[in-house]
mmCIF file of C-alpha atoms in Angstrom:
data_model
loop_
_atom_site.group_PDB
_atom_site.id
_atom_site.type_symbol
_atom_site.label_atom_id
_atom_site.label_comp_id
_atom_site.label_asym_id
_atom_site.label_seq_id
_atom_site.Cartn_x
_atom_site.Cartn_y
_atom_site.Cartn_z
ATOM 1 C CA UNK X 7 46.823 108.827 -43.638
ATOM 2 C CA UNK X 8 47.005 107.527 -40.265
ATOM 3 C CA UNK X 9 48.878 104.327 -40.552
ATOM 4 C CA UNK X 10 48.038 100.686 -38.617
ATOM 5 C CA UNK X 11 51.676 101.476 -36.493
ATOM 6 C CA UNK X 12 50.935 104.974 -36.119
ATOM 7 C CA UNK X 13 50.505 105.619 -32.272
ATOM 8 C CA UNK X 14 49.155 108.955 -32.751
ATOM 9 C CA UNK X 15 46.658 107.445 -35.054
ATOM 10 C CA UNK X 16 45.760 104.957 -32.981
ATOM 11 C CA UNK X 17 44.538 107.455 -30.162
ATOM 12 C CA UNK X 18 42.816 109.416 -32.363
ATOM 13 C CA UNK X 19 41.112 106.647 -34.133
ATOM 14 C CA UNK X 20 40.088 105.807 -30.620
ATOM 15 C CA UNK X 21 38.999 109.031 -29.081
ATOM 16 C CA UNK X 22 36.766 109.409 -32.365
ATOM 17 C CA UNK X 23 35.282 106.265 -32.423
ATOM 18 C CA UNK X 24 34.091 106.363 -28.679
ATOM 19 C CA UNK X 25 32.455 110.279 -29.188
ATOM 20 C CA UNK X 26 30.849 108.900 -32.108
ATOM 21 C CA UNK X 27 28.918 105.351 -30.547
ATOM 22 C CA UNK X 28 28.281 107.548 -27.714
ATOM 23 C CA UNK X 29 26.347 110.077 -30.218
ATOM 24 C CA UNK X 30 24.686 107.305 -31.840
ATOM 25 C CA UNK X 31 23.447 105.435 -28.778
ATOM 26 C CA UNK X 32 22.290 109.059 -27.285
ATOM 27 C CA UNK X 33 20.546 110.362 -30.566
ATOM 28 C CA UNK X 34 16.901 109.327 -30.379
ATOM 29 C CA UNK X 35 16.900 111.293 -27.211
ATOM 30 C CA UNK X 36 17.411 114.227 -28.729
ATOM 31 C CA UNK X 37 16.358 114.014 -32.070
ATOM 32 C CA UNK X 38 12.196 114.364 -33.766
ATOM 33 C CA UNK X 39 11.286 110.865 -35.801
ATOM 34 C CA UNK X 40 12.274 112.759 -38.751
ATOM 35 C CA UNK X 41 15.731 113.277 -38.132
ATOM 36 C CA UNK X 42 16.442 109.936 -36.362
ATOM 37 C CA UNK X 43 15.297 108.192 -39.677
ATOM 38 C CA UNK X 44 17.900 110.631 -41.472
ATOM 39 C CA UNK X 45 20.218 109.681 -39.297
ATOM 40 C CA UNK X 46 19.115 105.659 -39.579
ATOM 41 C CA UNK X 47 20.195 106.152 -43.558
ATOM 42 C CA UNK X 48 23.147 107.820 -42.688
ATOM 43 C CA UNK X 49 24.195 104.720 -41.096
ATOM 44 C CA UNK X 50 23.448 102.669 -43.686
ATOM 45 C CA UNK X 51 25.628 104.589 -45.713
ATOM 46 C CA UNK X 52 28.354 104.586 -43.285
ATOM 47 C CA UNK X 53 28.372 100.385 -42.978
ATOM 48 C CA UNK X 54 28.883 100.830 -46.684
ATOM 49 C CA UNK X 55 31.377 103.291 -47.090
ATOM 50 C CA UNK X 56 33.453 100.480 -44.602
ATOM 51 C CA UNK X 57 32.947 97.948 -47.171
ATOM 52 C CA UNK X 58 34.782 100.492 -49.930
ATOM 53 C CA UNK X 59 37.404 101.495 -47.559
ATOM 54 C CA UNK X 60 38.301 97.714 -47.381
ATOM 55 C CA UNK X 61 38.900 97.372 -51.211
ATOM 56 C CA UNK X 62 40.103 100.460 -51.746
ATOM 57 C CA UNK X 63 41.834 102.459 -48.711
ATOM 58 C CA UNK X 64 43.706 98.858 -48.163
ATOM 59 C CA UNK X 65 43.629 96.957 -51.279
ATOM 60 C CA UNK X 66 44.064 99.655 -53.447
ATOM 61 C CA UNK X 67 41.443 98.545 -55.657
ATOM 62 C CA UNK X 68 38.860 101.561 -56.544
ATOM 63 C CA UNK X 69 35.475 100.769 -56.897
ATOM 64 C CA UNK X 70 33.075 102.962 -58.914
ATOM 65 C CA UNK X 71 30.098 100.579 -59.229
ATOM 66 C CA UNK X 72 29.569 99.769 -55.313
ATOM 67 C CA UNK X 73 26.192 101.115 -56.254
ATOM 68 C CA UNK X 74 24.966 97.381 -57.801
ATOM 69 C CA UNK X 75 25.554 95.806 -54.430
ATOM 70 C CA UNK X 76 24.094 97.870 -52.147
ATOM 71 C CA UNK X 77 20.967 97.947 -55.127
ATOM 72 C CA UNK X 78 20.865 94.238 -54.958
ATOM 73 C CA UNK X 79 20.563 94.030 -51.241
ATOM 74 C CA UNK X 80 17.943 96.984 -51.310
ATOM 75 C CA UNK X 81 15.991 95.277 -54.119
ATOM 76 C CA UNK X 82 15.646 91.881 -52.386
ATOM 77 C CA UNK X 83 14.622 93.576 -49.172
ATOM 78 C CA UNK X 84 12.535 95.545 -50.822
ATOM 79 C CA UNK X 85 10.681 93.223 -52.927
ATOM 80 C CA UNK X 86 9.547 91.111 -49.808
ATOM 81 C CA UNK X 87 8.449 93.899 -47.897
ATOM 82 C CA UNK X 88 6.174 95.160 -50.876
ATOM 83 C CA UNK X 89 4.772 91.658 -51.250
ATOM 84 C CA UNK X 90 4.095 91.706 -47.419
ATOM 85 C CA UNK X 91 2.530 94.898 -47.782
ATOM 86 C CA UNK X 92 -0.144 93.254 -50.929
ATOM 87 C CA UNK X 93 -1.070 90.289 -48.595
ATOM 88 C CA UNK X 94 -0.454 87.827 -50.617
ATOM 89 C CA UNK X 95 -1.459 89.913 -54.026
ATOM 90 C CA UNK X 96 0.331 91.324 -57.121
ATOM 91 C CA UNK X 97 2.799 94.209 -56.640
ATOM 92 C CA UNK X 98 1.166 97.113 -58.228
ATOM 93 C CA UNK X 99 3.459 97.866 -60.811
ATOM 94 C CA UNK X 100 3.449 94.087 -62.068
ATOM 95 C CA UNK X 101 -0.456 94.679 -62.486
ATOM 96 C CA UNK X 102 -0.055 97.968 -64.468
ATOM 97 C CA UNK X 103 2.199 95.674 -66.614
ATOM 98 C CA UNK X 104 -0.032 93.190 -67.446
ATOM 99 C CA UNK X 105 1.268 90.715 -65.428
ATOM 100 C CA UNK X 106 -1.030 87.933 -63.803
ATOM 101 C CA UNK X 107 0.862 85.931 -61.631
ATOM 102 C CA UNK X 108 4.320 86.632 -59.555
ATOM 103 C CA UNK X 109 7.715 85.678 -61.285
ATOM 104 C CA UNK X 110 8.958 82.059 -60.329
ATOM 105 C CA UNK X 111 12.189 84.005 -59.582
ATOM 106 C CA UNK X 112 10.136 86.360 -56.879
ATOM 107 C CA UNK X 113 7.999 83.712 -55.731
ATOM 108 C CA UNK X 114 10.660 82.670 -52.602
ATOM 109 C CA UNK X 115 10.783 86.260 -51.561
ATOM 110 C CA UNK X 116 7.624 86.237 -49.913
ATOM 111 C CA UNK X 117 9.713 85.005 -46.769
ATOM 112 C CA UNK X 118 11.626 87.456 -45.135
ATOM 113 C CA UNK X 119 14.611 85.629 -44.157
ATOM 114 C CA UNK X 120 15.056 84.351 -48.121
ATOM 115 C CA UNK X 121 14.649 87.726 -49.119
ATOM 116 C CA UNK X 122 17.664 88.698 -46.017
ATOM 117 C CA UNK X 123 19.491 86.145 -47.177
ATOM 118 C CA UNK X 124 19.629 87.088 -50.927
ATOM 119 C CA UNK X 125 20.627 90.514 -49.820
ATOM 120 C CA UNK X 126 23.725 89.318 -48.808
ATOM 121 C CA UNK X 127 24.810 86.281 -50.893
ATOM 122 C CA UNK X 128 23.278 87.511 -54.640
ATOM 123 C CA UNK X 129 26.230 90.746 -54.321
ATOM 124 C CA UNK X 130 28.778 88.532 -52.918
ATOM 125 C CA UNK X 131 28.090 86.021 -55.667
ATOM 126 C CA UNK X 132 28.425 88.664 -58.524
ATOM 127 C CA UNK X 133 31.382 90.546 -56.140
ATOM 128 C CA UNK X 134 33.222 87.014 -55.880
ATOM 129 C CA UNK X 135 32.602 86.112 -60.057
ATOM 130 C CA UNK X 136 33.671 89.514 -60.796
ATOM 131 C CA UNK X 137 36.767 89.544 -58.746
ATOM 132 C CA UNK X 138 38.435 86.465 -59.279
ATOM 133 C CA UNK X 139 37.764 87.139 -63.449
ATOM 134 C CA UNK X 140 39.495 90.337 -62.948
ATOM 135 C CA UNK X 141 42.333 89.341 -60.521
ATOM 136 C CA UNK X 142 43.123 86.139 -62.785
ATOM 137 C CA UNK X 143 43.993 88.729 -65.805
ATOM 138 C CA UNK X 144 45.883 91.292 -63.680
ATOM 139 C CA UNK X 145 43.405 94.257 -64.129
ATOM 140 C CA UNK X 146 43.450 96.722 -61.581
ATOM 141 C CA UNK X 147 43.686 100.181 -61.290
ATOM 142 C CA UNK X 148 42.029 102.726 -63.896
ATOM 143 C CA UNK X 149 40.582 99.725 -65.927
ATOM 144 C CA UNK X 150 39.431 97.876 -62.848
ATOM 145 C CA UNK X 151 37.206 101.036 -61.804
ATOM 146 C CA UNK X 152 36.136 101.309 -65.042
ATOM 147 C CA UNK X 153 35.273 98.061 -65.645
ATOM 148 C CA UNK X 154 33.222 98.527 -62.276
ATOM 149 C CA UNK X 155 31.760 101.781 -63.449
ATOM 150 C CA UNK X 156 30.508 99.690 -66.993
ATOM 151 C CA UNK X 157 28.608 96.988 -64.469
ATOM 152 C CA UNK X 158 26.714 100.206 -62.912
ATOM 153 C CA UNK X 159 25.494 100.899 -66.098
ATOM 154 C CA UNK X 160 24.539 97.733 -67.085
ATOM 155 C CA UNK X 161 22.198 97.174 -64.053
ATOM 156 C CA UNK X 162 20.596 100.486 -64.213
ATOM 157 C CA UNK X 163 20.109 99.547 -68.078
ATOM 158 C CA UNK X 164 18.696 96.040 -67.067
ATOM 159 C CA UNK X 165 16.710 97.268 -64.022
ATOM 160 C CA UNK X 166 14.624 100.796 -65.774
ATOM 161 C CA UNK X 167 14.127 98.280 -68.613
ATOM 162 C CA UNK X 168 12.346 95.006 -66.472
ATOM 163 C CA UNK X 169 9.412 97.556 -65.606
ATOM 164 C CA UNK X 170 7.357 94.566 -65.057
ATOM 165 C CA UNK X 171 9.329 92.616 -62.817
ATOM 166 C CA UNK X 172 11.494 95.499 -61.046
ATOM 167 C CA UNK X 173 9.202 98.789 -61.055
ATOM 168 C CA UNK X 174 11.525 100.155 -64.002
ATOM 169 C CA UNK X 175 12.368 103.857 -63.482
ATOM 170 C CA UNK X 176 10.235 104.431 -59.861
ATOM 171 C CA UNK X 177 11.431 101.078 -58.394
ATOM 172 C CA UNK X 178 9.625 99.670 -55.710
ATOM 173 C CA UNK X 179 8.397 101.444 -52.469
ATOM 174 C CA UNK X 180 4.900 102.227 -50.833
ATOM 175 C CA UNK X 181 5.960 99.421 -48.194
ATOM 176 C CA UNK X 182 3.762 99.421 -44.726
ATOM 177 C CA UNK X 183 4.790 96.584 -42.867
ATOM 178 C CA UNK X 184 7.388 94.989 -41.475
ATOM 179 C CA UNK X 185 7.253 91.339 -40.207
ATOM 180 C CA UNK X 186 3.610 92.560 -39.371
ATOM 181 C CA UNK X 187 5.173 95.281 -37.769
ATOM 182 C CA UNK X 188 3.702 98.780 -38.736
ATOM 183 C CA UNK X 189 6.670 100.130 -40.639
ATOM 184 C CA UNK X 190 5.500 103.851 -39.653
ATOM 185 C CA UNK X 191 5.034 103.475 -36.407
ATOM 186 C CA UNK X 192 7.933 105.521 -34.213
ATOM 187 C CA UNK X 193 8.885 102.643 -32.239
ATOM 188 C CA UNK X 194 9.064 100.321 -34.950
ATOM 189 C CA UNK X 195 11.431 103.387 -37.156
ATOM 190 C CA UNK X 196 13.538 103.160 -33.476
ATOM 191 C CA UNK X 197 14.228 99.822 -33.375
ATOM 192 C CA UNK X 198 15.220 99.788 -36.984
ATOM 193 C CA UNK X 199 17.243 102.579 -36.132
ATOM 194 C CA UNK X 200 19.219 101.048 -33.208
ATOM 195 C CA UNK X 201 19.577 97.856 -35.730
ATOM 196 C CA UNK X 202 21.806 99.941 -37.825
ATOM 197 C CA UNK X 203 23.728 101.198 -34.961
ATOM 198 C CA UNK X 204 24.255 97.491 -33.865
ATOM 199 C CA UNK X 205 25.641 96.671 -37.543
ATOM 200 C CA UNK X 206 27.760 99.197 -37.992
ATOM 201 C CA UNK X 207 29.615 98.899 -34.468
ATOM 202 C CA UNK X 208 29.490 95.209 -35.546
ATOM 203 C CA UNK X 209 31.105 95.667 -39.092
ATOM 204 C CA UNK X 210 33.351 98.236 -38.163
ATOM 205 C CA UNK X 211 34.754 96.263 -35.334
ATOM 206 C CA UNK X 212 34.785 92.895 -37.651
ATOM 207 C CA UNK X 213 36.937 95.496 -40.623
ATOM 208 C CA UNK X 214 39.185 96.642 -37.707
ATOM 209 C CA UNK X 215 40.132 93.003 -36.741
ATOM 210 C CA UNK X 216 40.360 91.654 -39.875
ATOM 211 C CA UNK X 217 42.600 95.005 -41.322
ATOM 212 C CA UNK X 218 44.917 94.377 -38.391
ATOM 213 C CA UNK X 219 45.209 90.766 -38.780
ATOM 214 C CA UNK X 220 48.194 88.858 -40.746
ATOM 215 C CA UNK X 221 45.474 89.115 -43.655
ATOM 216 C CA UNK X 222 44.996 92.471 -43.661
ATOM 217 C CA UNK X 223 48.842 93.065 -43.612
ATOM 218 C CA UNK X 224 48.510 90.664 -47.359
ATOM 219 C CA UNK X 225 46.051 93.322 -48.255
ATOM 220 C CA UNK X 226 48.296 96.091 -47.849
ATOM 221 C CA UNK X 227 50.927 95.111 -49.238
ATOM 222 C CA UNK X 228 48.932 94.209 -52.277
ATOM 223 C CA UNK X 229 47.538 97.485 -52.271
ATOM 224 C CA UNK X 230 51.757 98.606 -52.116
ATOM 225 C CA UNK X 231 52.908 96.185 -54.518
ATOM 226 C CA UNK X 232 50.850 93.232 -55.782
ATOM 227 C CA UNK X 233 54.146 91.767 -57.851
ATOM 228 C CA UNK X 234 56.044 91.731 -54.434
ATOM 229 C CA UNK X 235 53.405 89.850 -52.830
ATOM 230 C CA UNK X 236 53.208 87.676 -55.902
ATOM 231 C CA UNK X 237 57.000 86.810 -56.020
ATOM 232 C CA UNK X 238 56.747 86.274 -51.727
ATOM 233 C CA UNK X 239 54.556 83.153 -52.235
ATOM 234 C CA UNK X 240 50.939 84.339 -52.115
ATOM 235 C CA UNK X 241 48.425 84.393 -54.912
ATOM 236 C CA UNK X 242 46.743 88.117 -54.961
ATOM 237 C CA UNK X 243 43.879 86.104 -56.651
ATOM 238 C CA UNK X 244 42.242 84.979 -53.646
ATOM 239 C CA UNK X 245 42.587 88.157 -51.434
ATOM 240 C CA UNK X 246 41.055 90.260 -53.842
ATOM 241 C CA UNK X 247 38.543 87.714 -55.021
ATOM 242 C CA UNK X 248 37.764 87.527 -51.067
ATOM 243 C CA UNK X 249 38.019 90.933 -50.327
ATOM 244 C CA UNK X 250 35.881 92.405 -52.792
ATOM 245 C CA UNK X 251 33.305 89.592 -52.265
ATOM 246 C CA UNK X 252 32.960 90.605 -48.818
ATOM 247 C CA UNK X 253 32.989 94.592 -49.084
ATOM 248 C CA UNK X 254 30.050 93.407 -51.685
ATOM 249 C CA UNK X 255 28.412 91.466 -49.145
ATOM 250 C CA UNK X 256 28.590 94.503 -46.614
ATOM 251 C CA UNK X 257 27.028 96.547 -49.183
ATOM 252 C CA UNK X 258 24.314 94.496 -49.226
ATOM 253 C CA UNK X 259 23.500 94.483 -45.971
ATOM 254 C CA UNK X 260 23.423 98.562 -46.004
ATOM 255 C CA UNK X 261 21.186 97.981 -49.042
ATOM 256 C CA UNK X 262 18.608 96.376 -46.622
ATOM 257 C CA UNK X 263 19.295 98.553 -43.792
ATOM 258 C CA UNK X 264 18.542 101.574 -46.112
ATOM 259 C CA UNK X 265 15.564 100.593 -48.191
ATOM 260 C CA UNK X 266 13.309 99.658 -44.379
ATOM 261 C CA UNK X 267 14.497 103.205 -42.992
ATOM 262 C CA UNK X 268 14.314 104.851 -46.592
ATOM 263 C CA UNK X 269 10.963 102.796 -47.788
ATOM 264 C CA UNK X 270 12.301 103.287 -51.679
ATOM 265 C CA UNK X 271 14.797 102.100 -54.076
ATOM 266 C CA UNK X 272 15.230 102.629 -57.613
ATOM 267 C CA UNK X 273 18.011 102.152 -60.491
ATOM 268 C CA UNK X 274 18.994 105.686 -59.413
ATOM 269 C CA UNK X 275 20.209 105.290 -56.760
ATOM 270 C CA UNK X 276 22.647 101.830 -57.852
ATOM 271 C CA UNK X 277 24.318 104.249 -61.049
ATOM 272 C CA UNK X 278 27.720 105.687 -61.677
ATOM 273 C CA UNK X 279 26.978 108.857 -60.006
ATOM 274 C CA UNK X 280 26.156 107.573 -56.629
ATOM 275 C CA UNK X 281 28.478 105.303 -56.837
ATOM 276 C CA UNK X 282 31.102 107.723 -57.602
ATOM 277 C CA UNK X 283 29.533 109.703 -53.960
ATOM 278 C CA UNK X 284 30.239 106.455 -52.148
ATOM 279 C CA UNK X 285 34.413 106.907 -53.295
ATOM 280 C CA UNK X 286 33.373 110.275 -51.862
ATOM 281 C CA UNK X 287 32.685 109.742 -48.713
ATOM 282 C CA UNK X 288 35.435 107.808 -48.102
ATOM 283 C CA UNK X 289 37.818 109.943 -49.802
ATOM 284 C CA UNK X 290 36.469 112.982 -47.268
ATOM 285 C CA UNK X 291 36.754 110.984 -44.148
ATOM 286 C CA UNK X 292 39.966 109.231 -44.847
ATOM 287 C CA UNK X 293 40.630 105.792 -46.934
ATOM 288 C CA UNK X 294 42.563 103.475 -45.388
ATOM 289 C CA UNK X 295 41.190 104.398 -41.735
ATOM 290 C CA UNK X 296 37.710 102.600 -41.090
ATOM 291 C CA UNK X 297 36.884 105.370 -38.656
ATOM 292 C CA UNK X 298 37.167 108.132 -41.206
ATOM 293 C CA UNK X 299 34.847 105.992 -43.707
ATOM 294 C CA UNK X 300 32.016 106.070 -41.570
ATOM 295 C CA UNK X 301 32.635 109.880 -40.118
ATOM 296 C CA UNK X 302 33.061 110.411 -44.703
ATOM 297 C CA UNK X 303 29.349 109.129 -44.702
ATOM 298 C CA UNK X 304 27.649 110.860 -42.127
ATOM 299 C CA UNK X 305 29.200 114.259 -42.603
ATOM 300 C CA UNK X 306 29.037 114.462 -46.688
ATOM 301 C CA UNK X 307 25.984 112.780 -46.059
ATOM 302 C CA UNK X 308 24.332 115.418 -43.533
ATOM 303 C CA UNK X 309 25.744 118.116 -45.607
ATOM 304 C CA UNK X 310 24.224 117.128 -48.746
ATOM 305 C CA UNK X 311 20.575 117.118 -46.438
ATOM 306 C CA UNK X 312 21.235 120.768 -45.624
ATOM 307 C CA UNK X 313 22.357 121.709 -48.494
ATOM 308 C CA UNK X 314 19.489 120.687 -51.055
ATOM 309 C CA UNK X 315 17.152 122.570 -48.634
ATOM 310 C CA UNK X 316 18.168 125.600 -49.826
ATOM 311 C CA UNK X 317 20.242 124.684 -53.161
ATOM 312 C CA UNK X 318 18.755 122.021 -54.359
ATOM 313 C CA UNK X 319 20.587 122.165 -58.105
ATOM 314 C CA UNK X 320 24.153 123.104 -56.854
ATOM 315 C CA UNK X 321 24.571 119.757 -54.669
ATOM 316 C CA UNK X 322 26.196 117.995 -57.586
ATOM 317 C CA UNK X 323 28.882 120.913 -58.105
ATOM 318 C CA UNK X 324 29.574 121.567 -54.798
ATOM 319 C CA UNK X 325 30.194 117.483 -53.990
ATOM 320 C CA UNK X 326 32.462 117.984 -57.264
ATOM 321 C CA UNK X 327 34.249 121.122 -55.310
ATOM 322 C CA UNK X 328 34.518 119.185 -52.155
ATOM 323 C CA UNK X 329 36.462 116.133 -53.731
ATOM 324 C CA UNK X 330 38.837 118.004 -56.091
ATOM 325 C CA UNK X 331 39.544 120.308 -52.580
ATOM 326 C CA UNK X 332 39.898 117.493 -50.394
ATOM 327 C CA UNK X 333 42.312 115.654 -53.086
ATOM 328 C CA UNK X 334 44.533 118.683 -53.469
ATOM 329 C CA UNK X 335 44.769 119.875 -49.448
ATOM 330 C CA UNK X 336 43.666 116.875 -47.788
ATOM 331 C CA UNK X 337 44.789 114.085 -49.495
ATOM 332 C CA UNK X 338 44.379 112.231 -46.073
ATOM 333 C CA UNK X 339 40.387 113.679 -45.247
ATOM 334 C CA UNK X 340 39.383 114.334 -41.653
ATOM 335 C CA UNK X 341 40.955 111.935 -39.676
ATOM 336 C CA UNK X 342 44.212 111.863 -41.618
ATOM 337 C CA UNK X 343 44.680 116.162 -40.748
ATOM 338 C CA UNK X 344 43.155 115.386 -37.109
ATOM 339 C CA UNK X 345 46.230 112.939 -36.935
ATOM 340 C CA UNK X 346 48.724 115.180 -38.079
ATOM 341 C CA UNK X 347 47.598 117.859 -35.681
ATOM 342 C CA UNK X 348 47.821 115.632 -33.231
ATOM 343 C CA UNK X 349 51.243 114.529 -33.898
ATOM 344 C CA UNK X 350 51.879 118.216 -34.513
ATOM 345 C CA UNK X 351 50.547 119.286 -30.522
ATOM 346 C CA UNK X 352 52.746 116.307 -29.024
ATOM 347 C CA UNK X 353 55.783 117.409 -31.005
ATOM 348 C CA UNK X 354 55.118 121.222 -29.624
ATOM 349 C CA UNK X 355 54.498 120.320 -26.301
ATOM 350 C CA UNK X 356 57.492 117.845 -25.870
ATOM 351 C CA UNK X 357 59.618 120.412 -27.812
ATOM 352 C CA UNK X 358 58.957 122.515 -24.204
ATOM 353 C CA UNK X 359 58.916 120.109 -21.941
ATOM 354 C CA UNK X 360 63.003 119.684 -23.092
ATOM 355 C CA UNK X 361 63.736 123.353 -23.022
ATOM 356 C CA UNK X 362 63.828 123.281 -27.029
ATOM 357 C CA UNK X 363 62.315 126.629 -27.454
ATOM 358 C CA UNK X 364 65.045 128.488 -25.231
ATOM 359 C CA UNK X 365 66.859 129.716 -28.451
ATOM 360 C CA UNK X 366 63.560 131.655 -29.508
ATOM 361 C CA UNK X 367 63.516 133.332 -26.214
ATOM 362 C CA UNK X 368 67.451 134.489 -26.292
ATOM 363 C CA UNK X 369 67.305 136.915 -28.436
ATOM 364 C CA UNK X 370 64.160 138.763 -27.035
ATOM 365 C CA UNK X 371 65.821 138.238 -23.578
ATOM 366 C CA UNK X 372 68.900 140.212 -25.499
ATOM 367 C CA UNK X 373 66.944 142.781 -26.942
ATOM 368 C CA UNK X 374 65.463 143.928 -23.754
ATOM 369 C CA UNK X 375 68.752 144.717 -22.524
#
């Protein structure tokens, strides 16, 4: 893992993140409106795989029920762009369910900043309540991601079971518009698209200043040993309460990236198992370096595209293959081996440049003769 004093990680970290804005801002040039709103969810992914690496690449606190967040955020999106899309009418699947009027507690969703603004705050609410409960009574590690894994399963429970009021086990889609804004319309899937490209340039650069701030240092060190940090004066409490509150909020706002680029959520895709893929990603690209979190997403991401075009049944076992290989020979994902080659190239090359390799070449000079 390429560490926050690591030069070599550092210019690495750079080089990577330049090639891949450049990519991004070049794409729709290149790509069919197909692809570029692939690519537009791949972002959204990536913005929340930065959110995990926060917790759990520098808190050390593993998540396995991101999922909920970035559901909530999708659902509130969602729910005003399907009431913009009925002019002022029932969602369909409330009239299938008998239902005559809209739910008080939908009602302020039919205005599009309430319904941005819930995407946000309702996950950092239930991040912040669920953080500082946990943190006050010490648990962390395997029962912290379990306990996270247990809240997955609630909410897909509670959401396939509200039919009426959530769109049970087909959730809500069949959106058109957007602000009036035809939601099909290529220009309109563009601009959406260079939205997410503006957020996750924004987040990422927000995570890197606030992982290589004094607070960030706390969060290490927590993630290294909370009792040291403890017994030094701070209260772990309120980082991780914080912390997790805001990766929450971040997965919220991929939730509403996704579900405009997407047009669908459901309770399957807020579950265990992809909130298990999220770890994933980040596990591929490298926890603990924002950079590898988002290059995690896209790849495993882009891969998993391919791949269900021709295997559609094997994805699952092959994502399965791809973690227990990356935990076993590359503990540190992509960015962490790119580093060490690095490092491995400089060492080589400054090895020559001070004549270190002359006792190599001695004895076939020798031999010769």
């Amino acid at each position: 893992m390429a560490r926050l004093g690591s030069k070599e990680g550092s210019q690495v970290t750079r080089f990577i993140s330049l090639a891949v804005i450049a990519l991004l801002l070049l794409a729709p040039l290149f790509l069919s409106e197909f692809r570029l709103s692939l690519l537009g969810k791949f972002l959204s992914y990536a913005i929340l795989a930065l959110g995990i690496d926060l917790i759990w690449g520098y808190t050390g606190m593993l998540s396995l029920g991101h999922g909920v967040f970035f559901g909530l955020g999708a659902y509130c999106t969602a729910m005003y762009l399907k009431l913009e899309a009925t002019g002022g009418g029932l969602p369909d699947f409330m009239s299938w369910s008998g239902l005559t009027g809209l739910p008080w507690f939908w009602q302020p969703f039919e205005h599009g900043w309430f319904a941005l603004v819930m995407a946000i705050v309702l996950p950092v609410s239930l991040a912040a309540i669920l953080g500082y409960l946990t943190s006050r009574s010490r648990i962390h590690g395997v029962y912290f991601s379990i306990l996270t894994q247990a809240l997955a399963l609630i909410f897909v429970i509670l959401f396939v079971g509200q039919q009426p009021y959530t769109g049970g086990t087909n959730g809500i889609t069949n959106f058109s518009t957007i602000f009036g804004y035809d939601l099909a319309a290529p220009s309109v899937q563009t601009v959406l698209y260079y939205i997410s490209v503006f957020f996750l340039v924004a987040t990422y650069l927000f995570c890197h200043r606030l992982v290589n701030s004094r607070f960030g240092r706390i969060l290490v060190a927590i993630r290294d040993s909370e009792n040291r940090v403890r017994f030094s004066g701070y209260n772990p409490v309120w980082f991780k309460t914080f912390v997790l509150a805001l990766s929450a909020g971040i997965a919220g706002l991929a939730g509403a990236l996704f579900v405009t680029q997407v047009g669908i959520i459901s309770p399957a895709m807020m579950g265990i198992v992809p909130s298990i893929e999220m770890v994933i990603w980040v596990a591929v690209g490298g926890r603990g370096t924002l950079t590898g979190a988002v290059i995690g997403a896209i790849l495993v991401n882009a891969a998993k595209s391919s791949f269900r075009e021709s295997f559609p049944d094997a994805w699952l076992y092959f994502l399965g293959f791809l973690f227990i290989l990356v935990v076993l020979l590359f503990p540190d994902g992509i960015t962490g081996l790119f580093t060490r080659l690095s490092h491995r190239y400089h060492r080589v090359t400054s090895n020559i440049s001070t004549g270190k390799t002359v006792k190599s070449v001695q004895p076939l000079e020798s031999n010769r003769v």
